[in-house]
Coordinates of C-alpha atoms in Angstrom, one line a residue:
M1 CA 27.1 -19.0 1.1
K2 CA 25.1 -18.4 4.1
A3 CA 22.0 -16.1 4.3
N4 CA 22.2 -15.4 7.7
S5 CA 24.8 -14.7 10.3
T6 CA 25.3 -17.0 13.5
L7 CA 24.6 -15.8 17.1
P8 CA 27.0 -16.1 20.0
A9 CA 26.8 -19.0 22.3
L10 CA 25.7 -16.7 25.2
V11 CA 22.6 -15.6 23.3
I12 CA 21.7 -19.4 22.2
A13 CA 21.9 -20.1 26.1
S14 CA 19.1 -17.5 26.7
F15 CA 16.5 -19.9 24.8
P16 CA 16.0 -22.9 27.1
S17 CA 14.0 -25.4 24.8
L18 CA 13.6 -26.2 21.2
G19 CA 10.2 -27.5 20.9
L20 CA 8.0 -24.6 21.4
C21 CA 7.3 -21.8 19.2
V22 CA 7.1 -19.4 22.2
N23 CA 10.8 -20.1 22.1
P24 CA 12.4 -18.5 18.9
L25 CA 15.1 -21.3 18.6
V26 CA 13.5 -24.1 16.5
N27 CA 15.5 -27.1 15.6
V28 CA 15.0 -28.5 11.9
T29 CA 17.3 -31.3 12.7
Y30 CA 20.1 -30.3 9.8
S31 CA 20.1 -26.8 11.7
Q32 CA 18.6 -24.6 14.3
Y33 CA 17.1 -21.3 13.4
I34 CA 16.4 -18.3 15.7
G35 CA 13.2 -16.3 14.8
Q36 CA 12.4 -12.7 15.5
P37 CA 9.4 -12.4 18.0
L38 CA 7.4 -9.2 17.1
A39 CA 5.5 -6.8 19.0
S40 CA 2.3 -8.0 17.3
G41 CA 2.4 -11.4 19.0
I42 CA 3.9 -13.2 15.7
T43 CA 7.2 -14.7 15.3
Q44 CA 9.0 -14.7 12.1
W45 CA 11.8 -16.8 10.6
L46 CA 13.2 -15.4 7.7
G47 CA 15.8 -17.2 5.2
I48 CA 15.4 -20.6 6.3
R49 CA 17.5 -22.9 3.8
Y50 CA 15.0 -25.7 2.7
A51 CA 17.5 -27.2 0.0
A52 CA 21.2 -27.4 -0.8
P53 CA 22.6 -24.5 -2.6
P54 CA 21.9 -25.3 -6.4
L55 CA 25.4 -24.7 -7.3
G56 CA 28.3 -26.4 -9.2
N57 CA 26.9 -30.1 -10.3
L58 CA 23.5 -29.1 -8.6
R59 CA 22.9 -26.5 -11.3
F60 CA 20.0 -27.9 -13.4
A61 CA 19.6 -30.7 -11.1
P62 CA 16.6 -31.6 -8.7
P63 CA 16.7 -30.0 -5.2
Q64 CA 18.8 -32.0 -2.7
D65 CA 18.6 -32.0 1.1
P66 CA 20.3 -28.7 2.9
P67 CA 23.6 -29.2 4.6
F68 CA 24.0 -29.8 8.1
E69 CA 25.0 -26.6 10.3
A70 CA 26.1 -27.2 13.9
T71 CA 26.0 -23.5 14.8
P72 CA 22.3 -22.2 15.3
Q73 CA 21.6 -19.6 12.7
A74 CA 19.8 -16.1 13.0
A75 CA 16.9 -16.3 11.1
N76 CA 16.4 -12.6 10.7
K77 CA 17.1 -11.7 7.2
N78 CA 15.1 -12.9 3.9
G79 CA 17.3 -15.1 1.6
K80 CA 18.1 -13.6 -1.8
F81 CA 15.5 -14.5 -4.4
C82 CA 16.1 -16.4 -7.7
L83 CA 17.9 -15.2 -10.7
K84 CA 15.4 -14.3 -13.5
T85 CA 15.4 -14.1 -17.2
N86 CA 16.1 -10.9 -18.9
G87 CA 17.4 -9.8 -15.3
D88 CA 20.4 -7.6 -14.9
P89 CA 23.4 -9.8 -14.3
N90 CA 24.8 -7.2 -12.0
T91 CA 22.1 -7.1 -9.3
K92 CA 22.8 -7.9 -5.8
A93 CA 19.1 -8.6 -5.0
T94 CA 19.1 -12.0 -6.5
S95 CA 21.4 -15.1 -6.4
E96 CA 21.7 -18.4 -7.9
D97 CA 21.9 -19.7 -4.0
C98 CA 18.2 -18.9 -3.4
L99 CA 16.4 -21.7 -2.0
F100 CA 15.2 -20.1 1.2
L101 CA 11.8 -19.9 2.9
D102 CA 10.1 -17.9 5.4
V103 CA 7.8 -18.9 8.4
Y104 CA 5.5 -16.7 10.2
A105 CA 3.7 -18.0 13.2
P106 CA 1.7 -16.8 16.2
S107 CA 4.3 -16.3 19.1
N108 CA 2.1 -18.3 21.6
A109 CA 1.8 -21.5 19.4
T110 CA 3.3 -24.6 20.6
A111 CA 4.4 -27.8 18.8
R112 CA 0.9 -29.2 20.0
S113 CA -1.0 -26.3 18.6
K114 CA -2.0 -27.9 15.1
L115 CA -2.8 -24.4 13.5
P116 CA -3.9 -24.4 9.9
V117 CA -0.9 -23.8 7.6
F118 CA -1.0 -21.6 4.2
V119 CA 1.9 -22.0 1.9
F120 CA 2.1 -19.2 -0.7
I121 CA 3.8 -19.8 -4.1
Q122 CA 4.7 -16.5 -5.7
G123 CA 4.4 -15.8 -9.5
G124 CA 6.5 -14.6 -12.0
G125 CA 5.7 -16.6 -15.1
F126 CA 8.2 -19.1 -14.2
N127 CA 10.8 -16.6 -15.3
S128 CA 11.1 -14.8 -12.4
N129 CA 10.4 -14.6 -8.5
S130 CA 7.7 -11.6 -8.7
D131 CA 6.5 -11.6 -5.2
P132 CA 9.6 -12.3 -3.0
N133 CA 9.5 -11.7 0.7
I134 CA 5.8 -11.3 1.2
N135 CA 5.2 -10.7 4.8
G136 CA 2.6 -12.9 6.3
S137 CA 2.0 -10.9 9.5
G138 CA -1.1 -9.1 8.0
L139 CA -2.9 -12.3 7.1
I140 CA -1.9 -13.9 10.5
A141 CA -3.2 -10.9 12.2
A142 CA -6.3 -10.9 10.1
S143 CA -6.9 -14.6 11.5
N144 CA -6.5 -13.5 15.3
N145 CA -3.2 -15.1 15.3
S146 CA -4.6 -18.6 14.6
V147 CA -2.7 -19.8 11.4
V148 CA 0.8 -20.2 10.3
F149 CA 2.2 -18.8 6.9
V150 CA 5.1 -20.1 4.7
T151 CA 6.5 -18.4 1.5
F152 CA 9.7 -19.1 -0.5
N153 CA 11.7 -18.8 -3.6
Y154 CA 12.1 -21.3 -6.2
R155 CA 14.3 -21.5 -9.3
V156 CA 12.9 -19.9 -12.6
G157 CA 14.2 -19.4 -16.1
P158 CA 16.7 -21.8 -17.2
Y159 CA 18.0 -22.7 -13.7
G160 CA 14.4 -24.3 -12.9
F161 CA 13.3 -25.4 -16.3
L162 CA 15.9 -26.2 -18.8
T163 CA 16.3 -29.8 -19.8
D164 CA 18.1 -31.5 -22.7
G165 CA 15.9 -34.7 -22.1
E166 CA 19.0 -36.9 -21.5
N167 CA 21.2 -35.5 -19.0
T168 CA 19.1 -33.1 -17.0
T169 CA 16.1 -33.5 -15.0
A170 CA 13.2 -31.5 -16.3
N171 CA 10.7 -29.3 -14.2
N172 CA 13.3 -28.6 -11.2
G173 CA 11.4 -25.3 -10.3
L174 CA 8.3 -27.2 -9.6
R175 CA 10.6 -29.8 -7.8
D176 CA 11.8 -27.1 -5.6
Q177 CA 8.4 -26.3 -4.7
R178 CA 7.6 -29.9 -4.0
K179 CA 10.7 -29.8 -1.9
V180 CA 9.0 -27.1 0.3
L181 CA 5.7 -29.0 0.7
E182 CA 7.8 -32.0 1.9
W183 CA 9.8 -29.8 4.4
V184 CA 6.4 -28.4 5.7
Q185 CA 5.4 -32.0 6.4
K186 CA 8.5 -32.7 8.2
Y187 CA 8.9 -29.4 10.2
I188 CA 5.8 -27.3 10.3
A189 CA 4.6 -28.9 13.8
R190 CA 7.9 -27.3 15.3
F191 CA 6.5 -23.8 14.3
G192 CA 2.9 -24.5 15.5
G193 CA 1.3 -25.8 12.4
D194 CA -0.6 -28.8 11.4
P195 CA 0.9 -30.9 8.7
D196 CA -2.4 -32.5 8.0
H197 CA -4.1 -29.1 7.3
V198 CA -2.0 -27.5 4.4
V199 CA -3.6 -25.0 2.2
I200 CA -1.4 -23.9 -0.9
G201 CA -2.1 -20.7 -2.3
G202 CA -0.4 -18.7 -5.2
A203 CA -0.9 -16.0 -7.7
S204 CA -0.4 -16.2 -11.6
A205 CA 2.4 -18.8 -12.2
G206 CA 2.0 -19.4 -8.3
A207 CA -1.4 -20.5 -9.2
A208 CA -0.4 -22.1 -12.3
S209 CA 1.9 -24.2 -10.0
I210 CA -1.0 -25.2 -7.8
S211 CA -2.8 -26.8 -10.7
L212 CA 0.3 -28.7 -11.8
H213 CA 0.7 -30.1 -8.2
M214 CA -2.6 -31.1 -8.4
V215 CA -2.2 -33.2 -11.9
A216 CA 1.4 -33.9 -10.9
N217 CA 2.4 -37.7 -11.5
G218 CA -1.0 -38.5 -13.1
G219 CA -2.9 -36.8 -9.8
K220 CA -1.2 -39.0 -7.3
D221 CA -2.1 -37.8 -3.9
R222 CA 1.2 -37.5 -1.8
G223 CA -0.7 -35.8 1.2
L224 CA 1.2 -32.8 0.7
F225 CA -1.5 -30.5 0.7
H226 CA -5.5 -30.5 1.6
A227 CA -6.9 -27.3 -0.2
A228 CA -5.9 -24.7 -2.8
A229 CA -6.6 -21.0 -3.3
A230 CA -5.4 -19.7 -6.7
E231 CA -5.4 -16.3 -7.9
S232 CA -5.3 -15.9 -11.8
V233 CA -4.3 -19.4 -12.7
A234 CA -2.2 -19.5 -15.7
F235 CA -2.3 -22.0 -18.6
P236 CA 0.8 -21.2 -20.9
T237 CA 2.0 -23.2 -23.7
V238 CA 3.2 -26.4 -22.3
L239 CA 5.9 -28.2 -24.6
T240 CA 7.1 -31.9 -24.4
V241 CA 11.0 -32.3 -23.6
N242 CA 11.6 -32.9 -26.9
E243 CA 9.8 -29.9 -28.2
S244 CA 11.7 -27.9 -25.7
R245 CA 14.9 -29.0 -26.8
Y246 CA 15.8 -26.1 -28.9
Q247 CA 15.7 -23.8 -25.8
Y248 CA 18.6 -25.7 -24.3
D249 CA 20.5 -26.0 -27.5
N250 CA 20.1 -22.4 -28.3
L251 CA 21.4 -21.5 -24.8
A252 CA 24.3 -23.7 -25.0
T253 CA 25.4 -22.2 -28.5
R254 CA 25.0 -18.8 -27.0
M255 CA 27.6 -19.8 -24.1
G256 CA 29.8 -21.2 -26.4
C257 CA 29.2 -24.7 -25.1
V258 CA 29.4 -26.9 -28.3
G259 CA 30.6 -30.5 -28.5
N260 CA 30.1 -33.6 -26.6
D261 CA 29.5 -32.4 -22.9
T262 CA 27.5 -29.4 -23.2
L263 CA 26.1 -29.9 -19.7
S264 CA 29.3 -29.7 -17.9
C265 CA 30.2 -26.4 -19.9
L266 CA 27.0 -24.7 -18.9
R267 CA 27.8 -25.6 -15.4
S268 CA 31.2 -24.3 -15.6
K269 CA 30.0 -20.9 -16.4
T270 CA 29.6 -18.4 -13.9
S271 CA 25.9 -17.2 -12.9
R272 CA 26.8 -13.7 -14.1
Q273 CA 28.1 -15.2 -17.6
L274 CA 24.7 -17.1 -17.8
Q275 CA 22.7 -14.1 -16.9
K276 CA 24.3 -12.0 -19.7
K277 CA 22.7 -14.7 -22.3
N278 CA 19.7 -15.5 -20.2
T279 CA 17.2 -14.0 -22.7
N280 CA 14.1 -15.2 -24.4
I281 CA 13.9 -16.3 -27.8
P282 CA 11.0 -16.7 -30.3
Y283 CA 9.3 -20.2 -30.3
P284 CA 10.1 -22.1 -33.6
G285 CA 7.9 -20.1 -36.3
S286 CA 7.1 -17.0 -34.3
S287 CA 8.5 -13.4 -34.9
K288 CA 9.0 -12.3 -31.2
P289 CA 10.0 -14.0 -28.1
P290 CA 7.1 -15.0 -25.9
L291 CA 6.6 -12.8 -22.6
Y292 CA 7.6 -16.0 -20.7
M293 CA 9.5 -18.7 -22.6
W294 CA 10.8 -21.0 -19.7
N295 CA 7.9 -23.2 -18.7
P296 CA 7.0 -26.6 -17.1
V297 CA 7.3 -29.5 -19.7
I298 CA 5.7 -32.7 -20.3
D299 CA 8.5 -35.3 -18.9
D300 CA 6.4 -38.3 -18.3
D301 CA 7.3 -38.2 -14.8
F302 CA 6.3 -34.8 -13.1
L303 CA 4.1 -33.8 -15.6
M304 CA 2.6 -36.9 -17.7
E305 CA 0.3 -34.9 -20.2
L306 CA -1.2 -31.5 -20.8
P307 CA -2.8 -29.8 -17.8
H308 CA -6.1 -29.5 -19.5
T309 CA -6.1 -33.3 -20.3
S310 CA -5.5 -34.2 -16.9
F311 CA -8.2 -32.1 -15.5
R312 CA -10.6 -33.1 -18.3
D313 CA -10.1 -36.6 -17.6
G314 CA -10.1 -36.5 -13.8
N315 CA -6.5 -37.2 -13.4
F316 CA -5.8 -34.7 -10.5
I317 CA -6.1 -34.3 -6.8
K318 CA -9.5 -33.3 -5.6
V319 CA -9.5 -30.8 -3.0
P320 CA -11.6 -27.8 -1.8
A321 CA -10.3 -24.9 -3.9
I322 CA -10.7 -21.3 -4.8
F323 CA -10.0 -20.3 -8.5
G324 CA -10.6 -16.8 -9.4
D325 CA -9.5 -13.8 -11.7
D326 CA -9.3 -10.2 -12.2
T327 CA -11.6 -8.3 -14.4
N328 CA -8.9 -6.9 -16.7
G329 CA -6.2 -9.8 -16.7
G330 CA -4.5 -9.1 -19.8
T331 CA -3.7 -5.5 -19.8
I332 CA -0.5 -5.5 -18.3
F333 CA 0.8 -8.0 -20.9
A334 CA -0.4 -6.9 -24.3
P335 CA 1.7 -4.2 -25.8
C336 CA 0.0 -0.8 -25.4
K337 CA 1.0 0.3 -28.9
T338 CA -0.9 -2.4 -30.5
S339 CA -2.5 -0.8 -33.4
T340 CA -3.7 -3.1 -36.0
K341 CA -5.5 -6.5 -36.1
G342 CA -2.3 -8.3 -37.5
E343 CA -0.2 -7.0 -34.5
S344 CA -2.8 -8.0 -32.1
N345 CA -3.1 -11.6 -33.8
Q346 CA 0.8 -11.6 -34.0
F347 CA 1.1 -11.1 -30.2
I348 CA -1.3 -14.1 -29.6
K349 CA 0.8 -16.1 -32.1
D350 CA 4.0 -15.3 -30.3
Q351 CA 2.6 -16.5 -27.0
F352 CA 0.8 -19.5 -28.0
P353 CA 2.7 -20.8 -31.5
Y354 CA 0.4 -23.6 -32.3
I355 CA -2.7 -21.4 -32.8
T356 CA -4.0 -21.6 -36.4
A357 CA -5.2 -18.7 -38.7
K358 CA -8.6 -20.2 -38.6
Q359 CA -8.4 -20.2 -34.8
L360 CA -7.3 -16.4 -34.9
E361 CA -10.1 -15.6 -37.2
K362 CA -12.5 -17.0 -34.7
L363 CA -11.0 -15.0 -32.0
N364 CA -11.3 -11.9 -33.8
E365 CA -15.0 -12.6 -34.3
L366 CA -15.4 -13.4 -30.5
Y367 CA -13.4 -10.3 -29.4
P368 CA -14.5 -7.4 -31.7
N369 CA -12.0 -4.6 -31.2
P370 CA -13.8 -2.1 -28.7
A371 CA -11.6 0.8 -30.4
Q372 CA -12.7 0.1 -33.9
D373 CA -13.9 3.5 -34.5
L374 CA -10.8 5.2 -33.4
C375 CA -8.1 3.3 -35.6
P376 CA -5.6 3.7 -36.9
Q377 CA -4.9 5.5 -33.8
S378 CA -1.6 4.0 -32.2
G379 CA -2.4 1.5 -29.4
C380 CA -6.1 1.2 -30.5
W381 CA -5.7 -2.8 -30.7
W382 CA -4.3 -3.0 -27.1
R383 CA -7.5 -3.8 -25.2
Q384 CA -8.4 -6.3 -27.9
A385 CA -5.2 -8.2 -27.5
S386 CA -5.2 -7.9 -23.8
N387 CA -9.0 -9.2 -23.6
V388 CA -7.9 -12.2 -25.6
Y389 CA -4.9 -12.9 -23.7
G390 CA -6.3 -12.4 -20.5
E391 CA -9.4 -14.8 -21.0
M392 CA -7.1 -17.4 -22.8
R393 CA -4.4 -17.7 -20.2
Y394 CA -6.2 -16.9 -17.2
M395 CA -9.9 -16.4 -16.7
C396 CA -11.2 -19.3 -18.6
P397 CA -8.8 -21.9 -17.6
G398 CA -10.0 -20.9 -13.9
F399 CA -13.8 -21.7 -14.7
F400 CA -12.7 -24.8 -16.5
I401 CA -10.9 -26.1 -13.4
N402 CA -13.7 -25.1 -11.3
T403 CA -16.1 -27.0 -13.4
E404 CA -13.9 -30.2 -13.6
L405 CA -13.7 -30.2 -9.5
V406 CA -17.4 -30.1 -9.5
R407 CA -17.7 -32.8 -12.1
N408 CA -15.4 -34.9 -9.9
G409 CA -17.4 -34.7 -6.8
V410 CA -15.7 -31.6 -5.2
N411 CA -18.5 -29.5 -4.0
A412 CA -16.5 -26.9 -2.4
S413 CA -15.3 -25.3 -5.3
Y414 CA -15.3 -21.4 -5.4
S415 CA -14.8 -18.7 -8.1
Y416 CA -14.4 -14.8 -7.9
R417 CA -13.9 -12.0 -10.1
W418 CA -11.8 -8.9 -8.5
N419 CA -13.3 -6.0 -9.8
V420 CA -12.0 -3.4 -7.3
E421 CA -11.0 -0.2 -9.0
D422 CA -8.0 2.0 -8.3
A423 CA -8.2 5.4 -9.6
K424 CA -4.6 5.5 -10.9
Q425 CA -4.8 2.1 -12.5
M426 CA -8.1 3.2 -14.3
A427 CA -6.5 6.4 -15.4
D428 CA -3.6 4.5 -16.7
G429 CA -6.0 2.3 -18.9
L430 CA -5.3 -1.0 -17.0
G431 CA -8.8 -1.4 -15.6
V432 CA -8.6 -4.0 -12.8
P433 CA -5.2 -5.8 -13.6
H434 CA -3.5 -9.2 -13.3
T435 CA -3.3 -10.3 -9.5
A436 CA -4.3 -6.8 -8.2
E437 CA -6.1 -8.7 -5.1
V438 CA -2.5 -9.8 -3.9
D439 CA -2.1 -6.4 -2.4
A440 CA -5.3 -6.6 -0.4
L441 CA -4.9 -10.2 0.7
F442 CA -1.7 -9.6 2.5
G443 CA -2.2 -5.9 3.3
P444 CA -0.7 -2.9 1.4
Y445 CA 2.4 -2.8 3.8
N446 CA 3.4 -6.3 3.4
V447 CA 4.2 -6.9 -0.2
R448 CA 7.3 -6.0 -2.3
G449 CA 6.9 -2.4 -3.6
P450 CA 4.3 0.0 -3.2
A451 CA 0.5 -1.1 -3.5
P452 CA -1.9 1.0 -5.1
G453 CA -2.7 4.1 -2.9
S454 CA -6.5 3.2 -2.6
Y455 CA -5.7 0.1 -0.5
Y456 CA -4.1 2.0 2.3
P457 CA -5.9 2.9 5.5
N458 CA -8.6 5.9 4.6
G459 CA -8.1 4.9 0.9
T460 CA -11.0 4.2 -1.4
N461 CA -10.5 0.4 -1.2
A462 CA -9.1 0.2 2.4
H463 CA -12.2 -2.0 3.2
A464 CA -11.4 -4.6 0.5
V465 CA -8.5 -5.7 2.9
P466 CA -10.4 -7.0 5.5
V467 CA -13.1 -8.5 3.3
I468 CA -10.8 -10.7 1.2
Q469 CA -8.7 -11.6 4.2
G470 CA -11.8 -12.8 5.7
Y471 CA -12.7 -15.1 3.1
W472 CA -9.2 -16.4 2.9
V473 CA -8.7 -16.9 6.5
S474 CA -12.0 -18.8 6.7
F475 CA -11.0 -21.0 3.6
I476 CA -7.6 -21.7 5.2
K477 CA -9.2 -22.6 8.6
T478 CA -12.3 -24.6 7.4
F479 CA -11.9 -25.0 3.6
N480 CA -15.0 -23.1 3.5
P481 CA -14.8 -19.2 2.8
N482 CA -18.1 -18.3 4.7
E483 CA -17.2 -19.4 8.1
Y484 CA -15.2 -16.4 9.3
R485 CA -16.0 -13.9 6.5
C486 CA -16.1 -10.3 8.0
C487 CA -17.7 -6.8 7.7
G488 CA -21.1 -8.0 6.3
S489 CA -19.5 -9.3 3.1
A490 CA -21.8 -11.7 0.9
E491 CA -22.1 -15.3 1.4
W492 CA -19.9 -17.0 -1.3
K493 CA -21.9 -19.7 -2.8
P494 CA -19.9 -22.6 -4.6
W495 CA -19.4 -22.9 -8.2
T496 CA -22.1 -25.0 -10.1
E497 CA -21.5 -26.1 -13.8
K498 CA -24.9 -24.8 -14.9
L499 CA -24.9 -21.3 -13.0
G500 CA -21.3 -20.5 -13.2
Q501 CA -21.8 -18.3 -10.3
R502 CA -18.8 -16.5 -8.8
L503 CA -18.3 -13.9 -6.0
R504 CA -17.7 -10.5 -7.3
F505 CA -15.4 -7.9 -5.4
D506 CA -16.3 -4.3 -6.2
T507 CA -14.6 -1.1 -5.1
G508 CA -14.8 -0.1 -1.6
G509 CA -15.2 -3.8 -0.7
E510 CA -18.4 -4.4 -1.8
T511 CA -19.3 -7.9 -2.6
S512 CA -22.2 -10.0 -4.4
M513 CA -22.8 -13.2 -6.3
E514 CA -23.0 -12.9 -10.2
S515 CA -23.6 -15.6 -12.9
L516 CA -21.5 -15.5 -16.0
D517 CA -22.9 -13.6 -19.0
A518 CA -23.6 -15.6 -22.1
G519 CA -20.8 -13.7 -24.2
L520 CA -18.2 -15.0 -21.4
K521 CA -19.7 -18.3 -21.4
G522 CA -19.4 -18.5 -25.1
R523 CA -16.0 -17.5 -25.4
C524 CA -14.6 -19.7 -22.7
E525 CA -16.4 -22.6 -24.4
Y526 CA -14.5 -21.9 -27.5
L527 CA -11.3 -21.4 -25.8
D528 CA -11.8 -24.8 -23.8
S529 CA -12.4 -26.5 -27.4
I530 CA -9.0 -25.5 -28.7
A531 CA -6.9 -25.6 -25.4
V532 CA -5.2 -29.0 -26.3
D533 CA -4.6 -27.6 -29.8
L534 CA -2.8 -24.7 -27.9
H535 CA -0.7 -27.2 -25.8
Q536 CA -2.4 -25.8 -22.8

């Protein structure tokens, strides 16, 4: 299956050379792709195949090199994004043949331009591609057309993270991501980028992916990236291959694949057949399925140990980094009808099955229910559950990585809090929810689905867009967010272990530095102390 149509030879002949980005025709050795020059002075190449279709015997296998294409391909259409868990088996927006990337570059760049490269890893809890087809034009325009942008799809759910520990390789979704980073090293110069100046970015599971590439193979530096900018890094439950075996066995049973060769049986099924059974199940001993069951696992290869352990012991790649979060990162995850302390505790237990009753009791003490006086109103424990989940999975792990970077000699470690309030999100009780800053970072017209109204021109938070873009462009270009910051925004001071200072983005695009309050510090210290117990 091909993502793009081919162009006739007469059209191909109109592009005289293959080496320059001013020429939309770019040769990546296994194929040639014809990009689209835009009126903005940016050229986009959409739907570039970076790996072989993961079909047949390549299902549940590491990514392989893409096939040779003799005819130049029109890179004018996004590739379909990857099949998700709990997804509609009849949707045409997704496909198992989904390993495509997009490149955006200034049209006047050449193979000698050596522009900084920003590779963005989308989120989705490793169970979906939640931010496919982000348009990089807004961020490039904010840089005055001086960076190159890459985004891509990668396998998720069982397609990316199923393993039986014997016949299948684990963590293939992460291996897809590494395949892209290797592709960037080989080919990005042909689009005007510098393979020796690559910043990886990502949100949620994309930010988690950043942390996992930092600790991969025991922290071995392969030279694939040189700085990182992570929005809402996630520390989910991480199992060993053996601990995750129940997921494989359960899916095989549901698919009718029993006997001596369950893998061949699973590979013989159509993707539509698999999608009908691709649903989450509870962790052993839990009552309900977690929000995101399929996760990277410790395989003694890509992941050698728990991420928390790797960072604590200094077994990670030391690069300049941004790790930040949103004020109310848990509100979109906790069930809004959570009405009792028991329901709140059970929600946390379903996500983190190794948590003990004593640890839950301590969390209830650290996170008193803000709606206590209103109970037993339906949903009155929602915010308590969301506060625990938001800090346990997202906010505190970000502080932990910031601290470990500084302890290991990385002075360019930056933290932030996105506290930009949108009127509708506030009215819905979400506060400033998970990864809200992505809409501002890329610009409200460049993300999938409608962004909050306040981020559009003349909106309350329209000014927040150039502010965050200024910091990120500066970091992408110099590994320092201050060099090209815009609009009178505050100097972003690096993280220090003692002060725990971070940049606060406020409504309307206002910015200032703040130190962590004692309560947040205390909660994060406790969560850090039990992170290994929780298998984070």
